[in-house]
Coordinates of C-alpha atoms and ligand atoms in Angstrom, one line a residue:
X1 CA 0.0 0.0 0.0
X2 CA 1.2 3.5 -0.6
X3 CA 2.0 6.0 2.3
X4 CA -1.9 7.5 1.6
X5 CA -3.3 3.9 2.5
X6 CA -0.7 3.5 5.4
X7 CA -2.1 7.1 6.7
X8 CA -3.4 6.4 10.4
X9 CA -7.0 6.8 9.5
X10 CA -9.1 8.6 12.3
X11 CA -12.6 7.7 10.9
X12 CA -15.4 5.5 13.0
X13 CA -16.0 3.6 10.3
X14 CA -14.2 0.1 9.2
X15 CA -12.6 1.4 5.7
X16 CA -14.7 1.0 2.4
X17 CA -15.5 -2.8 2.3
X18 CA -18.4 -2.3 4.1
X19 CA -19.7 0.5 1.6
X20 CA -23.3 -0.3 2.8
X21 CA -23.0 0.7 6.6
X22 CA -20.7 3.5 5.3
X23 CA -23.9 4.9 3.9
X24 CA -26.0 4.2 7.2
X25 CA -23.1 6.4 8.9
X26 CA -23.5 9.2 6.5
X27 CA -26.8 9.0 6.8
X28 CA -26.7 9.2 10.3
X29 CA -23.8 12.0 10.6
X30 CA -26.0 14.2 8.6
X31 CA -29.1 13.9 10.1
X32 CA -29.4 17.5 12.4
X33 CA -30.9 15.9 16.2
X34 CA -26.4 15.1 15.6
X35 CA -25.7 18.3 14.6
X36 CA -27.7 19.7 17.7
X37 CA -26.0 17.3 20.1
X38 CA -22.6 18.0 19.1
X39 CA -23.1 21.7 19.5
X40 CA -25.2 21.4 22.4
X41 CA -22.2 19.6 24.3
X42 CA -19.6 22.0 22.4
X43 CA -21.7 25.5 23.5
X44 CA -22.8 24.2 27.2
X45 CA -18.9 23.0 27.6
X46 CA -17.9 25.8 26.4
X47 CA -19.8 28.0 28.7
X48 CA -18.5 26.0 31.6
X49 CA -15.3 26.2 30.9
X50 CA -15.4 29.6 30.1
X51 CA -16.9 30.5 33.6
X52 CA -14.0 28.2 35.3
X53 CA -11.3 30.3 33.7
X54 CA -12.8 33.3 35.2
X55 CA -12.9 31.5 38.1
X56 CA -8.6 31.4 37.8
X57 CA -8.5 35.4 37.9
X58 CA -7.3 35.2 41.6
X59 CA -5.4 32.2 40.7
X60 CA -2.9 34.7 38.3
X61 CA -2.5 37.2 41.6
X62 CA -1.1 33.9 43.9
X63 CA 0.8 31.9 41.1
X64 CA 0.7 33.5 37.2
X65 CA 2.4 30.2 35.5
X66 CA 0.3 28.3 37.6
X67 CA -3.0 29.6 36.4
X68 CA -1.6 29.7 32.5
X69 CA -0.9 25.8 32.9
X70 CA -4.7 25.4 34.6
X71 CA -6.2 27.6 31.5
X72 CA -3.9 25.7 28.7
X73 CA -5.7 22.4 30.0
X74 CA -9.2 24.0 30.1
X75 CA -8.8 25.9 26.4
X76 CA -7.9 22.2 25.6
X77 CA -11.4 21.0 26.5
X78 CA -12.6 23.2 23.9
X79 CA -10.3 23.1 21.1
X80 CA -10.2 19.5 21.0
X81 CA -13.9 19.1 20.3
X82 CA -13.5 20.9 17.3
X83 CA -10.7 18.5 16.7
X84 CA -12.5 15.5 17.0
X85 CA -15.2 16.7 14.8
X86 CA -12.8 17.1 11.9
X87 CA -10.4 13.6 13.3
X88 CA -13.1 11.3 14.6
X89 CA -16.8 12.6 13.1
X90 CA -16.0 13.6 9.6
X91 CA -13.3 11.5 9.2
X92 CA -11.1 14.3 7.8
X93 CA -7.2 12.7 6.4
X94 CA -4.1 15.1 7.4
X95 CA -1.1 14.7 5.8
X96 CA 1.8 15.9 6.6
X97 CA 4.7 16.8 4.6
X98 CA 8.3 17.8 6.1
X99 CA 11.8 17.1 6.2
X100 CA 12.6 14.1 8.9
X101 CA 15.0 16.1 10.9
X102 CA 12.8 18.6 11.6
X103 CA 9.7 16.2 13.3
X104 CA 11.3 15.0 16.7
X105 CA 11.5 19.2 17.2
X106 CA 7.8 19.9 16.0
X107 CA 6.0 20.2 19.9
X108 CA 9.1 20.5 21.6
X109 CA 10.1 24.1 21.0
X110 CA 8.2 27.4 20.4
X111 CA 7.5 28.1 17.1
X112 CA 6.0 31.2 14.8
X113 CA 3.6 29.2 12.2
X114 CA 3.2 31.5 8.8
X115 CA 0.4 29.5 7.1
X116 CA -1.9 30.4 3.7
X117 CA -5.3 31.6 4.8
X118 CA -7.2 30.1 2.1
X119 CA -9.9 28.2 3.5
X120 CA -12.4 28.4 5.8
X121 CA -11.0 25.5 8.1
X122 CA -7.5 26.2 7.9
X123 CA -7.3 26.9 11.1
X124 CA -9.1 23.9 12.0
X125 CA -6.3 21.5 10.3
X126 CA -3.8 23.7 12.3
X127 CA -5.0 22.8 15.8
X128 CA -5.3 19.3 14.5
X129 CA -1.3 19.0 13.9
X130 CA -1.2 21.1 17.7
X131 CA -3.2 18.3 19.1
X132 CA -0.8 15.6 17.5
X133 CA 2.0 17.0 18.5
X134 CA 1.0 17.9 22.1
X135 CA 0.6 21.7 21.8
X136 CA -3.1 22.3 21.2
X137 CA -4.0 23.8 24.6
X138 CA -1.2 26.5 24.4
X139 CA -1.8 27.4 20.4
X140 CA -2.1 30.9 19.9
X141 CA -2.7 33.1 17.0
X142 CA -2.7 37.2 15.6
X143 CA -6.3 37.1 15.6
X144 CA -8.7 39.9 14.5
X145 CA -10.5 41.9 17.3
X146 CA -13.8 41.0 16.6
X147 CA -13.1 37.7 17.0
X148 CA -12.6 38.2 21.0
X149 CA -16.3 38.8 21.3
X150 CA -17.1 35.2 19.5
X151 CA -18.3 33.2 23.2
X152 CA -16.4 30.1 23.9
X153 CA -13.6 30.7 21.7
X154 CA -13.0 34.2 22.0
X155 CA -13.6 33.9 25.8
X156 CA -11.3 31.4 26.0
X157 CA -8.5 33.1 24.2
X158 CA -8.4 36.2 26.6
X159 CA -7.1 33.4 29.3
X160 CA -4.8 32.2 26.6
X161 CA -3.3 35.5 26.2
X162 CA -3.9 35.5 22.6
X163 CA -2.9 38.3 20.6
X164 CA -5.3 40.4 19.0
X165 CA -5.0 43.0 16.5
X166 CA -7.1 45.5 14.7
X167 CA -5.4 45.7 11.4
X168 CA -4.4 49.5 11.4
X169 CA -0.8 49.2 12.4
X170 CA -0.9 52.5 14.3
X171 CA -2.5 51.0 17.2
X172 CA -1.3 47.2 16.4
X173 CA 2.5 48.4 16.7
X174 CA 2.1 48.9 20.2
X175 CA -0.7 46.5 21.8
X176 CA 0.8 43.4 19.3
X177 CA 4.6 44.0 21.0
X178 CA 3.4 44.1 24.2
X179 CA 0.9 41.1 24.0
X180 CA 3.9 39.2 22.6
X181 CA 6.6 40.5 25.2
X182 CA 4.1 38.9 27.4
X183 CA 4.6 35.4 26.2
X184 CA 8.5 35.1 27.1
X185 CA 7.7 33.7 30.2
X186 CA 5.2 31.3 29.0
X187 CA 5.3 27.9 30.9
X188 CA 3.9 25.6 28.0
X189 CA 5.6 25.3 24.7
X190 CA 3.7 27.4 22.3
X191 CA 3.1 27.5 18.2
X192 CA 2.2 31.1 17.5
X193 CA -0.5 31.3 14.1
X194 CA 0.0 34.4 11.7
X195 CA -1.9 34.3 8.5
X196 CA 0.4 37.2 7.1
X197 CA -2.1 37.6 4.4
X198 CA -4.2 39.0 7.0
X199 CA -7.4 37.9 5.8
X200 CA -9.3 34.9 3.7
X201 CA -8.2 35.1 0.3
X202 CA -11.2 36.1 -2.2
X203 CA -11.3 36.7 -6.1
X204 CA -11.7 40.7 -5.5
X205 CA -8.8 41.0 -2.6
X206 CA -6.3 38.9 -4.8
X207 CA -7.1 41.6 -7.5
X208 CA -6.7 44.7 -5.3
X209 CA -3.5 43.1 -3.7
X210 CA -1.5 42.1 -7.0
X211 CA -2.5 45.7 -8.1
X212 CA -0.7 46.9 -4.7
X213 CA 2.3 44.3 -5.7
X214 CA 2.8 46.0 -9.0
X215 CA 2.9 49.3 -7.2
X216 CA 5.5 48.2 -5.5
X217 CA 7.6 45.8 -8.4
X218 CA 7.2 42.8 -6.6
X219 CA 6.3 39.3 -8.5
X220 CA 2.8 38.9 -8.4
X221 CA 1.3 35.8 -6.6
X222 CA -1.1 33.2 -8.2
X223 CA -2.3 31.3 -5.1
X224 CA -1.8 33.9 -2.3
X225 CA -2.4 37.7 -1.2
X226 CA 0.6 40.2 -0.5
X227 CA 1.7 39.3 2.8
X228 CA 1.7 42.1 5.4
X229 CA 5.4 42.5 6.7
X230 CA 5.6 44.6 10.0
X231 CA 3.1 42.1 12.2
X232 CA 5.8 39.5 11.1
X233 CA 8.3 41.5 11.2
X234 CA 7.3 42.7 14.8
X235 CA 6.4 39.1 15.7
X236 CA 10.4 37.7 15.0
X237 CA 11.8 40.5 16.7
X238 CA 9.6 40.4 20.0
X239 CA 9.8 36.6 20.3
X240 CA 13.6 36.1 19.4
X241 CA 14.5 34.3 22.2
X242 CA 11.4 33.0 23.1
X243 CA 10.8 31.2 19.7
X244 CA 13.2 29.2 18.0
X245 CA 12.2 28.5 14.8
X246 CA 9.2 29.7 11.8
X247 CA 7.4 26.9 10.7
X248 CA 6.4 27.9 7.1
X249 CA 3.2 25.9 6.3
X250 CA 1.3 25.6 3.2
X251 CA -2.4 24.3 3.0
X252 CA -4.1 22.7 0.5
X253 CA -6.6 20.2 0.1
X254 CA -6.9 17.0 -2.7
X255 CA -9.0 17.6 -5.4
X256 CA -9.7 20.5 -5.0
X257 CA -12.2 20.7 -2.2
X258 CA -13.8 23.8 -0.5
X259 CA -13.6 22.4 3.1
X260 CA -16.3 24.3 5.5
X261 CA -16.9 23.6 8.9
X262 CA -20.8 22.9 8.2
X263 CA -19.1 20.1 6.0
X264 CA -17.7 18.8 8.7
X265 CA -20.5 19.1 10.9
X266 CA -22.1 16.9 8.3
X267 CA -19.4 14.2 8.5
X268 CA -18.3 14.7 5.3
X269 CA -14.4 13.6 4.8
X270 CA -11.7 15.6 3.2
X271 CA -8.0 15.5 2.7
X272 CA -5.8 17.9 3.9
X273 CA -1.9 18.5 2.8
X274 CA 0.2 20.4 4.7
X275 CA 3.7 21.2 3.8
X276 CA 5.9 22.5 6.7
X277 CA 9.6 23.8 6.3
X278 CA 11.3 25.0 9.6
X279 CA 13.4 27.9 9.6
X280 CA 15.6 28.8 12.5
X281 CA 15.0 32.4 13.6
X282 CA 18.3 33.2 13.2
X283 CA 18.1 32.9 9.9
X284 CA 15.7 35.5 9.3
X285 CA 16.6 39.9 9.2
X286 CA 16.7 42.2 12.0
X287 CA 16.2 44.7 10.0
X288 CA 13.0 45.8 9.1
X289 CA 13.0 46.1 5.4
X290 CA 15.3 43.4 5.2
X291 CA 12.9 41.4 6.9
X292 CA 9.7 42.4 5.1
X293 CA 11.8 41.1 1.6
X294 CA 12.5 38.2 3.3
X295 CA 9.1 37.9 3.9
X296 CA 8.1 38.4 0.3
X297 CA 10.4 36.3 -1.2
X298 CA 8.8 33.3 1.4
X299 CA 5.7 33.6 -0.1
X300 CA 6.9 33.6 -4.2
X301 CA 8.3 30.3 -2.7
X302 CA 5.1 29.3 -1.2
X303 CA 3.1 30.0 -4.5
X304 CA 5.8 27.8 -6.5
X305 CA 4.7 25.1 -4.1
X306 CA 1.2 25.6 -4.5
X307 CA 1.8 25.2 -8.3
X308 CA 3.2 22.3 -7.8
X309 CA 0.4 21.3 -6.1
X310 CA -1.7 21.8 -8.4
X311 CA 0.1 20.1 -11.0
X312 CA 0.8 16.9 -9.5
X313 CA -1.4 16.6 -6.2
X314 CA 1.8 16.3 -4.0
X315 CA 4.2 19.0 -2.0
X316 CA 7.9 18.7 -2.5
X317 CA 9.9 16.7 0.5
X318 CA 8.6 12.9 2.5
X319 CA 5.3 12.3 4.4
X320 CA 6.0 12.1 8.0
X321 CA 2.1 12.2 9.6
X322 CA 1.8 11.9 13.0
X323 CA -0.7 9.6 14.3
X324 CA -3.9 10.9 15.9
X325 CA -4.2 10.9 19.4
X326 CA -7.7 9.6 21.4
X327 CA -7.8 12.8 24.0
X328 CA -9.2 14.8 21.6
X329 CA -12.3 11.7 21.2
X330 CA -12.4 10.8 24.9
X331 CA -12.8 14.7 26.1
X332 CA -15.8 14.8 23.8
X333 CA -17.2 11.8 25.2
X334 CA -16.7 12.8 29.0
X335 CA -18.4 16.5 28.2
X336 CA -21.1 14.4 26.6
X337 CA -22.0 12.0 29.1
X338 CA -21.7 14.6 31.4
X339 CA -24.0 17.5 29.8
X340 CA -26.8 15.2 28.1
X341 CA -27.9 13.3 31.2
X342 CA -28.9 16.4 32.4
X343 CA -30.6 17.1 29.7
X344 CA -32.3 13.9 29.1
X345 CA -34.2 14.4 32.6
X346 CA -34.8 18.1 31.3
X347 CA -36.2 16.6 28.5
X348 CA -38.4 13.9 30.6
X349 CA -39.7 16.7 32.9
X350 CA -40.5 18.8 30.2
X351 CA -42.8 16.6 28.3
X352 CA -44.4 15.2 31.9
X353 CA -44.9 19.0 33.3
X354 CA -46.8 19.7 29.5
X355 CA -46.9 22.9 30.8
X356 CA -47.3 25.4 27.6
X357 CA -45.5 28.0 28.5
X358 CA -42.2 25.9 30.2
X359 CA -42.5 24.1 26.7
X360 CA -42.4 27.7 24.6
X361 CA -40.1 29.0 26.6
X362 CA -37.8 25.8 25.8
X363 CA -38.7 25.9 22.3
X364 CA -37.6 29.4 22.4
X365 CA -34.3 29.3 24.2
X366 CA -32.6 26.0 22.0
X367 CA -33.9 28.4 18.7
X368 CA -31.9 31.4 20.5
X369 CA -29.3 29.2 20.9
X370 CA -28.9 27.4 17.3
X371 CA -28.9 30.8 16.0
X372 CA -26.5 31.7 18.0
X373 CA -24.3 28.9 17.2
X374 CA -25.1 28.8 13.4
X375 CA -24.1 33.0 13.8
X376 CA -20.5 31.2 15.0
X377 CA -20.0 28.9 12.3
X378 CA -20.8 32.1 10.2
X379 CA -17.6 33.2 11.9
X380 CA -15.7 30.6 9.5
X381 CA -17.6 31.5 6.5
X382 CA -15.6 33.4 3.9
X383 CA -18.6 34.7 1.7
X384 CA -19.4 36.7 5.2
X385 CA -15.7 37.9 5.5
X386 CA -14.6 41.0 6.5
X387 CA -14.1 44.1 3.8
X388 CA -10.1 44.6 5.0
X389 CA -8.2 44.1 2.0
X390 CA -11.1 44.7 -0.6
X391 CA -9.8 48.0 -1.4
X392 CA -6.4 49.8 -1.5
X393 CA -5.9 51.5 2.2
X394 CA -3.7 55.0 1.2
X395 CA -0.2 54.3 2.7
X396 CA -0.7 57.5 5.2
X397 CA -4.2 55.3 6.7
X398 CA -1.5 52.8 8.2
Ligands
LIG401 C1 4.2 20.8 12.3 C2 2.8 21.5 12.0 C3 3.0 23.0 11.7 C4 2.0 23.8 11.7 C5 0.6 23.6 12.1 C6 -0.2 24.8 11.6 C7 -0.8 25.6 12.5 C8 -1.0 25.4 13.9 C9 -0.6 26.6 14.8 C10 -1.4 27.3 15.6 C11 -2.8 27.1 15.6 C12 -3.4 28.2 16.5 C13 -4.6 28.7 16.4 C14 -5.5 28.4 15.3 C15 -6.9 28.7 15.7 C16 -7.6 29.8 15.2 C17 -7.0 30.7 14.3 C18 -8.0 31.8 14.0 C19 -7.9 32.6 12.9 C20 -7.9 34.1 13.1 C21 -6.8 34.7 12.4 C22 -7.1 36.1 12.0 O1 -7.8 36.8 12.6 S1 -6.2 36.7 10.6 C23 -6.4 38.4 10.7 C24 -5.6 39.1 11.8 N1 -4.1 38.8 11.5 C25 -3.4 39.6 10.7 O2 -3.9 40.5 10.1 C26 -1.9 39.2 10.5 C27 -1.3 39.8 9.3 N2 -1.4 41.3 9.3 C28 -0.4 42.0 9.8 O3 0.6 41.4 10.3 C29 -0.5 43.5 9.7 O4 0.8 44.0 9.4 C30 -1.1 44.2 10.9 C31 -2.4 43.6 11.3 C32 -0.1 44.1 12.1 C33 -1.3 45.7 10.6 O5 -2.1 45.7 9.4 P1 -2.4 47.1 8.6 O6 -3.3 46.7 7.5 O7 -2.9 48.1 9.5 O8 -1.0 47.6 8.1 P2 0.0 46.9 7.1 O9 1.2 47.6 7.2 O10 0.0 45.4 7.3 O11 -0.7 47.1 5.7 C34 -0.3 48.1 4.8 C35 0.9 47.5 4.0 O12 0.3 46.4 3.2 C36 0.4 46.7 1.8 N3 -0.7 46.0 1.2 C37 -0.8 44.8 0.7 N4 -2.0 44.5 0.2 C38 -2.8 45.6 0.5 C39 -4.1 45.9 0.3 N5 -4.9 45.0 -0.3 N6 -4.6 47.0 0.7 C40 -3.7 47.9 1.3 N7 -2.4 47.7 1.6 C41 -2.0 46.5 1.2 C42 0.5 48.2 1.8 O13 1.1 48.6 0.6 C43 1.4 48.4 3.0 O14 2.7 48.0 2.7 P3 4.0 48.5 3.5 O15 5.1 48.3 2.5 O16 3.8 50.0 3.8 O17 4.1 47.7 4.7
LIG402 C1 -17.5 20.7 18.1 C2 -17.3 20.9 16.7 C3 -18.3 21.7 16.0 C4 -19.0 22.7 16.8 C5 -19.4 23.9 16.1 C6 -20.1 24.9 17.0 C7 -19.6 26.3 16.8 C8 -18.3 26.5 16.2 C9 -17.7 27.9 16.5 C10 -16.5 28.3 15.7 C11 -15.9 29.6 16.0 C12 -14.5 29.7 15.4 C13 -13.9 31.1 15.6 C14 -12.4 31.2 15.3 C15 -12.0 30.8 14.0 C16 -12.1 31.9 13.0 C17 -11.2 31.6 11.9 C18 -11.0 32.6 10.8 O1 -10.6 32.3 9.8 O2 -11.3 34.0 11.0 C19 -11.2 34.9 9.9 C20 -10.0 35.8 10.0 O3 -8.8 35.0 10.0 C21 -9.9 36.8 8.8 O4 -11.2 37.3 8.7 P1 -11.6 37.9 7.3 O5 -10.9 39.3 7.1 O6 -11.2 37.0 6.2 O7 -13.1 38.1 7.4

């Protein structure tokens, strides 16, 4: 069998000979009482874990490093269920792809990640290689601003120290260096996200973006946006020292599937390749402009890979997968025994009581709350992306 077949598979199902119960399963993962029990136990976990980080405030007066290992074990709790959902209920295949010398470092060091940000579950297949290599809990990103305010996972984030950012480098300069000073101390080992791109990649932003590259002489890119230098730039110098190495990683999925996290909510299975070169930090500029080229030149070398991609289905350099771990499954099966007991006797009350208006209000508080979490799936949705790079910002806005 080739190295696809020997992939560690992390699918409920018993591989394709028994097509017929494959289709049951489907069946089944798509049907929406599922869909409403996975992010029942996701958004009621969520909320509980939420309230116990708040409960750590007085923990970070007694014993800082103490309360960031208790809140790196509770963010787990929620990542991983989105893990699972893409490992264990969709079935989802991550591969891979890096130089052998590099893998025994991969979890054992902090790291800056510089990833393409051209799907909607990118991030998703990042935290899946976190949880693989030990790291999810700790995983931190340059996230947008807005997407503190998201409940569970912008909650939870705040206790991660995460560093957000409101894309006008006037204010980021300061608040971005400061968030990342903050992070020399940290107790776990860390990857640090930046999607230097800084936002999904659409038809209309590559447009106005290559129009900005030809501005400026620099190659045009087929399968990426411009990257935006100074929050990397600003990221290498505050966390030299603290970090040892970038982790350039290229995305891209087989056949050319548009992964979405309502696909995966439905079970259905895609194929994720990931292509990861590490580059000490030593290696890259001091200097600002020097850095920023460096930068540029990164991402030409990201596009060629892409092309190859495309051409042949494969990235340069050997598969090394890690396996997948069963945390990520048996912390979604604790929250779940745990939270739909409860509910089952909610449930048997409910419909003994009959009472109309106990039975309306019910009604009306699981609608609140699909809308609620169908508005954070929305989160993930590219066609309801932000405007920021839809139009060219004058250099003297920055
Ligand atoms: C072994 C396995 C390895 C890896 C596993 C993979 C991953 C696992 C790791 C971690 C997982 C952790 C978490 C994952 C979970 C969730 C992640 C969630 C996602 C949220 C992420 C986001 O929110 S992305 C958006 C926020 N982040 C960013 O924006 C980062 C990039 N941006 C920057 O760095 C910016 O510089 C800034 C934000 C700091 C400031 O932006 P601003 O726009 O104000 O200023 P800039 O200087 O950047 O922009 C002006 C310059 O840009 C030029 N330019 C290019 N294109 C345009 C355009 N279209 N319009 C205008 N200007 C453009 C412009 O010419 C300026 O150029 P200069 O030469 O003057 O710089
Ligand atoms: C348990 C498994 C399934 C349960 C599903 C229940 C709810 C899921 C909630 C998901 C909330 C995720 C929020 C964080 C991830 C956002 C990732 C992202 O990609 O943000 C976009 C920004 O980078 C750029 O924004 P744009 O400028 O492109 O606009």
């Amino acid at each position: 069998m080739d190295p696809f077949q020997l992939e560690m598979q992390c699918v409920l199902s018993t591989g394709g000979e028994h097509s017929r119960k494959m289709g049951l399963l489907q069946l089944l993962k798509s049907q929406f009482i599922c869909h409403l029990i996975i992010c029942y136990v996701f958004l009621v976990s969520g909320l509980i874990i939420n309230l116990l980080q708040l409960c750590t405030l007085p923990l970070w007066l007694l014993s800082k490093q103490l309360a960031r290992r208790v809140n790196v074990r509770l963010a787990y709790c929620i990542s991983s269920q989105m893990v699972a959902a893409l490992e264990w209920w969709s079935g989802t295949e991550c591969t891979l792809y890096t130089d052998p010398e590099s893998y025994p470092l991969y979890g054992n060091e902090n790291a800056i990640v510089v990833m393409n940000h051209s799907f909607e579950i990118d991030f998703l297949c990042g935290w899946t290689f976190c949880e693989r290599f030990g790291v999810l809990g700790s995983s931190k990103v340059l996230a947008k601003k807005e997407l503190a305010y998201v409940p569970v996972i912008g909650w939870m984030w705040y206790f991660l120290e995460i560093v957000f950012c409101k894309r006008r480098w006037e204010e980021d300069r300061t608040t971005v260096a400061h968030s990342l000073q903050n992070l020399q101390d940290y107790p776990e080992n860390f990857w640090f996200l930046l999607f230097c791109e800084g936002t999904r990649l659409t038809p209309k932003k590559h447009q106005v973006s290559m129009q900005v590259a030809e501005s400026k002489g620099l190659p045009k890119l087929k399968y990426h946006l411009l990257p935006r230098t100074k929050g990397f730039w600003i990221t290498v110098q505050n966390l030299r020292g603290t970090a040892a190495a970038v982790y350039d990683s290229t995305l891209n999925f087989r056949n050319n599937e548009t992964p979405t996290l309502l696909g995966i909510l439905n079970g259905k299975k895609y194929h994720a390749d990931l292509y990861v070169r590490r580059i000490p930090l030593e290696l890259i500029p001091e200097d600002e402009a020097e850095c920023a080229a460096w930068l540029h030149k990164l991402y030409q070398e990201k596009d060629s890979f892409q092309e190859q991609y495309t051409q042949t289905g494969r990235f340069p350099g050997p598969i090394v997968s890690p396996p997948c771990r069963p945390w990520s499954l048996i912390n979604w099966l604790f929250w779940s025994c745990l939270l739909l007991y409860p509910l089952g006797l909610l449930l048997a009350q409910l419909i003994i009581s009959g009472s109309i208006l106990t039975i309306v209000t019910s009604v009306a508080l699981c609608s609140a709350a699909s809308l609620g979490v169908r508005w954070m799936i929305g989160q993930t949705e590219i066609d309801k992306g932000s405007n920021y790079g839809n139009k060219e910002v004058p250099l003297n806005n920055n």
